[in-house]
Short mmCIF file of C-alpha atoms in Angstrom, two decimals:
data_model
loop_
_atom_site.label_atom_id
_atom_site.label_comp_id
_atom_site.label_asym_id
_atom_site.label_seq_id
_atom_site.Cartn_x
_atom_site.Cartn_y
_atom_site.Cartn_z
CA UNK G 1263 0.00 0.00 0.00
CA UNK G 1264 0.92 3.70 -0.08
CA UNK G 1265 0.77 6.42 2.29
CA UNK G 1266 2.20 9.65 2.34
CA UNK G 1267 2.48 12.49 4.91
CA UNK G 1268 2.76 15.65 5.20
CA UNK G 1269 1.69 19.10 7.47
CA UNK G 1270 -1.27 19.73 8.40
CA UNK G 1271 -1.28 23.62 8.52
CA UNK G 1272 1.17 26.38 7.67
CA UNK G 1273 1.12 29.76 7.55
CA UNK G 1274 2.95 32.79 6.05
CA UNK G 1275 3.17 36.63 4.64
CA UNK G 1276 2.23 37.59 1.49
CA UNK G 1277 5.39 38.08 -0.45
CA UNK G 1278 7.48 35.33 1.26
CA UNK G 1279 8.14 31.98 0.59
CA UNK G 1280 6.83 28.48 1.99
CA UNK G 1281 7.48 24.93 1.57
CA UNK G 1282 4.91 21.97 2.26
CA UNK G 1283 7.21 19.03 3.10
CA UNK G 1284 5.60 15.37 1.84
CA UNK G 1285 7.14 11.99 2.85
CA UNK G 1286 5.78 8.65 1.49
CA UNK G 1287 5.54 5.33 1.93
CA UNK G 1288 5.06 3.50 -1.08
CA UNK G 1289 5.13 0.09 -3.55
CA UNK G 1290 5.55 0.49 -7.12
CA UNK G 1291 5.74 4.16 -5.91
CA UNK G 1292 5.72 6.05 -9.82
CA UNK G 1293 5.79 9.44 -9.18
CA UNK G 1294 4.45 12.51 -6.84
CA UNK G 1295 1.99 14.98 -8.07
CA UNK G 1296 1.31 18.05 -6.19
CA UNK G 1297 -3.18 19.75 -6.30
CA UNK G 1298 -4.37 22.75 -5.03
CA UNK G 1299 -7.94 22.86 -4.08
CA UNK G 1300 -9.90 25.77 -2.69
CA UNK G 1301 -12.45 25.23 -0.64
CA UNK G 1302 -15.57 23.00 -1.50
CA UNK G 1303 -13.54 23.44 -5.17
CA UNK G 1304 -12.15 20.67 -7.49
CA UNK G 1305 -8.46 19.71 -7.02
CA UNK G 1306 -6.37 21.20 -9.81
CA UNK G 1307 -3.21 20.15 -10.71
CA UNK G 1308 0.04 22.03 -10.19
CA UNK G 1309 3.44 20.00 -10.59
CA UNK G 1310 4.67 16.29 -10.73
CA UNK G 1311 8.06 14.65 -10.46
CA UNK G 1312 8.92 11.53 -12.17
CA UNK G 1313 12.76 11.75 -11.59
CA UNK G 1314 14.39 13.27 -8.63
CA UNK G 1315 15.64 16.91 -8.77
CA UNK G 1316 13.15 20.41 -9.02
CA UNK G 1317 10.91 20.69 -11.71
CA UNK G 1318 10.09 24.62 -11.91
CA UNK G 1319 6.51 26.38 -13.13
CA UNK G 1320 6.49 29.97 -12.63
CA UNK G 1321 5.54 30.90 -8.61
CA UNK G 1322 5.41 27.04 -7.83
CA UNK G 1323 8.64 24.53 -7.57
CA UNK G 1324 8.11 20.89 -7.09
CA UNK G 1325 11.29 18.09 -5.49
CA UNK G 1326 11.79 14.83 -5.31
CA UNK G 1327 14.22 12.31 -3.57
CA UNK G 1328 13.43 8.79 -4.40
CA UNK G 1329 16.36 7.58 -2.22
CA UNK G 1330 14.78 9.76 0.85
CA UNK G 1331 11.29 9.10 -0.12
CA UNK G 1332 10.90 12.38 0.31
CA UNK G 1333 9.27 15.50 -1.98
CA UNK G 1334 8.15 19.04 -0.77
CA UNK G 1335 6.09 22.20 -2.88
CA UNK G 1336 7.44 25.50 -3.05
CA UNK G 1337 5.63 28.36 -3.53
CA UNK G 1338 7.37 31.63 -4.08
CA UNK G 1339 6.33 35.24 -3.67
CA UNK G 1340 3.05 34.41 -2.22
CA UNK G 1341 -0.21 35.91 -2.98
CA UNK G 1342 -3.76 36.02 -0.87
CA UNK G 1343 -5.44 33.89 -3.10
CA UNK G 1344 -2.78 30.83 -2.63
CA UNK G 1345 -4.73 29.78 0.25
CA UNK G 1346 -5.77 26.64 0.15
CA UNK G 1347 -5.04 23.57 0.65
CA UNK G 1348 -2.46 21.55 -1.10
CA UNK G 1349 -2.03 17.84 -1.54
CA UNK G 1350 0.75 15.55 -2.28
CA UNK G 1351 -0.49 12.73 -3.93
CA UNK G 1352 1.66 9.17 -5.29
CA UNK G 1353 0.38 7.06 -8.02
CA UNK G 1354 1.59 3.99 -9.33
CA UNK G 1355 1.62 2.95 -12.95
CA UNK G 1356 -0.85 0.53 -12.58
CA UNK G 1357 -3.38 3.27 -12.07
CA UNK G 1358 -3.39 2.87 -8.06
CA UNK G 1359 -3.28 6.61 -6.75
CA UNK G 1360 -2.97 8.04 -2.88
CA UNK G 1361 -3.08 11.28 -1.36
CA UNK G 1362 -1.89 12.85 1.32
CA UNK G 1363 -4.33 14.26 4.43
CA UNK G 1364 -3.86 17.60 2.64
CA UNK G 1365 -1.66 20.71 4.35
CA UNK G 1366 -3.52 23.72 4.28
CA UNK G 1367 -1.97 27.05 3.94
CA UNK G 1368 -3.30 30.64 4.82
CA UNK G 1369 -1.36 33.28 3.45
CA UNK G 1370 -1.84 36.48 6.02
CA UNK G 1371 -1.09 40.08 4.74
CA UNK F 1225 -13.51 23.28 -23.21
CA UNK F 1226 -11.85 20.59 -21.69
CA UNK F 1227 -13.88 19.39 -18.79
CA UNK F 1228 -15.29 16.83 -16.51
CA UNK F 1229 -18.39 16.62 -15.68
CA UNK F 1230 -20.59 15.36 -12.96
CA UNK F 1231 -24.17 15.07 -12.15
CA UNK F 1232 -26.01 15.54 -9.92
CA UNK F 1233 -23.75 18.04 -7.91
CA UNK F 1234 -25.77 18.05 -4.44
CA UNK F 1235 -27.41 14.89 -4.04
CA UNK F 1236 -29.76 14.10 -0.44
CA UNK F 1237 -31.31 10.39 0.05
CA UNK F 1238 -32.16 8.08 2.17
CA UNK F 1239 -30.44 4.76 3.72
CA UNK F 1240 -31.00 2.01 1.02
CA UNK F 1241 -32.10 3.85 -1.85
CA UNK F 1242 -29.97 3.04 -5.01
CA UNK F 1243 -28.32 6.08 -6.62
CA UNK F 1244 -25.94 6.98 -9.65
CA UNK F 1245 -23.67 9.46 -9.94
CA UNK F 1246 -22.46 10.35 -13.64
CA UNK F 1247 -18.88 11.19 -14.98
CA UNK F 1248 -17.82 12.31 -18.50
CA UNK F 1249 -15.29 13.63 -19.70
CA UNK F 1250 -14.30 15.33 -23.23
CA UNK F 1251 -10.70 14.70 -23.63
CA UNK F 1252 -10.15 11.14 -24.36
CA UNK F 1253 -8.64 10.20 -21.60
CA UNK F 1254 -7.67 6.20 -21.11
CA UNK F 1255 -7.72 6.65 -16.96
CA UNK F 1256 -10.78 7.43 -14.39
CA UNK F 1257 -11.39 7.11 -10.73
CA UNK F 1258 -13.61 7.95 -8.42
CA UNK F 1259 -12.82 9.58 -4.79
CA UNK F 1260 -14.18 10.46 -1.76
CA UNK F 1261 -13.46 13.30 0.56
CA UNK F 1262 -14.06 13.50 4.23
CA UNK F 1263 -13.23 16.67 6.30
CA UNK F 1264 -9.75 16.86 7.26
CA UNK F 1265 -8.89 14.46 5.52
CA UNK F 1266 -7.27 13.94 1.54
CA UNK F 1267 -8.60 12.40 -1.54
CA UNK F 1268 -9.51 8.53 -1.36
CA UNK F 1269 -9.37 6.24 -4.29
CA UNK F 1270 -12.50 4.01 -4.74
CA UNK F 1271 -12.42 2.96 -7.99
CA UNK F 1272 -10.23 3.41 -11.18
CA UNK F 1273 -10.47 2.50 -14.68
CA UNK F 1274 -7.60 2.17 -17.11
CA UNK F 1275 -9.67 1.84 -19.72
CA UNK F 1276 -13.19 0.62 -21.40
CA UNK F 1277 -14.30 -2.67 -19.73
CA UNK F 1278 -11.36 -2.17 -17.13
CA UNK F 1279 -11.74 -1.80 -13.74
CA UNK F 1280 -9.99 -1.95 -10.26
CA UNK F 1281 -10.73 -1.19 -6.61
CA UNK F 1282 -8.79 1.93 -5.45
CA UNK F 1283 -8.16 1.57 -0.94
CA UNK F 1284 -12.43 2.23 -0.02
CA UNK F 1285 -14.40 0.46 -2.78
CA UNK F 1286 -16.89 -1.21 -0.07
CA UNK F 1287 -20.23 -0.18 -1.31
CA UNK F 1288 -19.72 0.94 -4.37
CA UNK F 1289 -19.70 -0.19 -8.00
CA UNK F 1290 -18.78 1.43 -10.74
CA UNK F 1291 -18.69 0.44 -15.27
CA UNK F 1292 -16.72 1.79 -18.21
CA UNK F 1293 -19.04 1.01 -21.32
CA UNK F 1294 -17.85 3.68 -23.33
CA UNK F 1295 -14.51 6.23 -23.02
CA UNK F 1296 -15.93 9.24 -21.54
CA UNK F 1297 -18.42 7.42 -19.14
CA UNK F 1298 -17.61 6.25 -15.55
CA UNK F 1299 -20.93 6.31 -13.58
CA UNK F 1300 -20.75 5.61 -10.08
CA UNK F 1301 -23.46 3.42 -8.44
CA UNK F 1302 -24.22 2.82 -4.89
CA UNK F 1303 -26.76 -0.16 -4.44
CA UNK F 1304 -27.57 0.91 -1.21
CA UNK F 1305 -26.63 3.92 0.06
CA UNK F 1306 -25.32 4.07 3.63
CA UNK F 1307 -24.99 7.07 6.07
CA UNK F 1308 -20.95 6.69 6.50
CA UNK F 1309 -21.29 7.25 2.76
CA UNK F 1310 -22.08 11.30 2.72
CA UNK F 1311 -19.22 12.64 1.67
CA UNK F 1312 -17.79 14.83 -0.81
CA UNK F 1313 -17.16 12.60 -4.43
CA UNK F 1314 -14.91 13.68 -7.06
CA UNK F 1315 -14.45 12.19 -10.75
CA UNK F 1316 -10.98 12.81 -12.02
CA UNK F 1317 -9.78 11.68 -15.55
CA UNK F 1318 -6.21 11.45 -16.97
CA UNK F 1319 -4.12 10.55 -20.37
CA UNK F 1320 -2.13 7.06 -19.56
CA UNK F 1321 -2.60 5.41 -16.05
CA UNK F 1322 -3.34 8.50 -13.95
CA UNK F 1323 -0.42 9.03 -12.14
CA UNK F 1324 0.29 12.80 -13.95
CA UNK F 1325 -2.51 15.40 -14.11
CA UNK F 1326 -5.59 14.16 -13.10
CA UNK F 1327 -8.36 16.38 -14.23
CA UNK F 1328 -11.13 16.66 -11.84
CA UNK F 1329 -14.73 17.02 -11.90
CA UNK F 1330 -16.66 19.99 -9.68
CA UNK F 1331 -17.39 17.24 -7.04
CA UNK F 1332 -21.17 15.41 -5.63
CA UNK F 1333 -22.09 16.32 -2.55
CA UNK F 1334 -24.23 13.51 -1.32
CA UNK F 1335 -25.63 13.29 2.12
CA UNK F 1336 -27.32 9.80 3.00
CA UNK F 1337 -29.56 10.33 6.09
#
């Protein structure tokens, strides 16, 4: 089975920057995709890693260590609207996918 | 536009009484699931479908059932609806096995009483 973890809450200032740390426990563990969802709103997809390293798009940064089992979100120069909460989430390539409890951030001015 | 849909999006019944919830989806995809979403907690799988006539259990399929006929389809049935199952449900389709972007639907808010 899979299961990953990460924060439950964090908060910061708009402007900074803020990392949600996600560590997993996983078979045939394929990759980690990162969602945003707003509340009562649809999950939307932000990032995912395949290989380890950063994979980059725009305000939002995405890591991976397959060796640590270990990814984390980064989201830069924050806004008011990037509250929400954001999950990690591990699939396999067989179609089996887990998420994380979900972190949520608030972003205070 | 790309999209998922679902329907009905608010959904209130009673214990027993047999309801579908629909999924389509205009993009081709190969890959489905269904998930449910408690307060506090994440996204969990019930059911996924690789493709048409192929289907798996996800880690809470207990209660539910689900069918690819066609591509775009993946109805959701529950035979008879328990109160543990109000919850929030989300469709979600994807190109190859689903572990990339998953596209999800705006979510079913059903409350069994």
């Amino acid at each position: 089975g899979q299961s990953l973890e990460q924060p439950s809450e964090v908060t910061a200032v708009e402007g900074a920057i803020v990392q949600i740390n996600c560590t997993y426990q996983t078979s045939g563990f394929y990759g980690l995709s990162w969602y945003q969802q707003h509340d009562g709103g649809a999950p939307t997809f932000l990032s995912y890693n395949a290989l380890d390293g950063l994979e980059e798009t725009g305000r939002f940064s995405s890591f991976l260590s397959r060796s640590d089992s270990y990814g984390y979100l980064l989201l830069q120069e924050l806004q008011m609207k990037d509250s929400a909460s954001y999950f990690c989430a591990g699939g396999t390539n067989a179609g089996k996918s887990t998420f994380g409890d979900g972190t949520t951030l608030t972003v205070k001015p | 536009e790309a999209q998922v849909t679902q329907n009905p999006r608010y959904l209130i019944t009673v214990t027993g009484k047999k309801l579908t919830v629909t999924c389509s989806q205009n993009m081709n995809h190969e890959y489905m699931s269904w998930y449910r979403q408690d307060p506090g907690l994440g996204l969990r799988q019930i059911y996924y479908s690789m493709n048409v006539e192929v289907t798996d259990k996800g880690d809470v399929p207990e209660g539910y059932k689900v069918s690819r006929k066609e591509k775009r389809n993946f109805p959701l049935i529950l035979e008879s609806p328990s109160p543990n199952q109000t919850s929030l449900y989300f469709c979600a389709s994807s190109f190859g096995t689903g572990e990339v972007e998953q596209y999800f639907g705006p979510g079913t808010r059903l409350t069994v009483t």
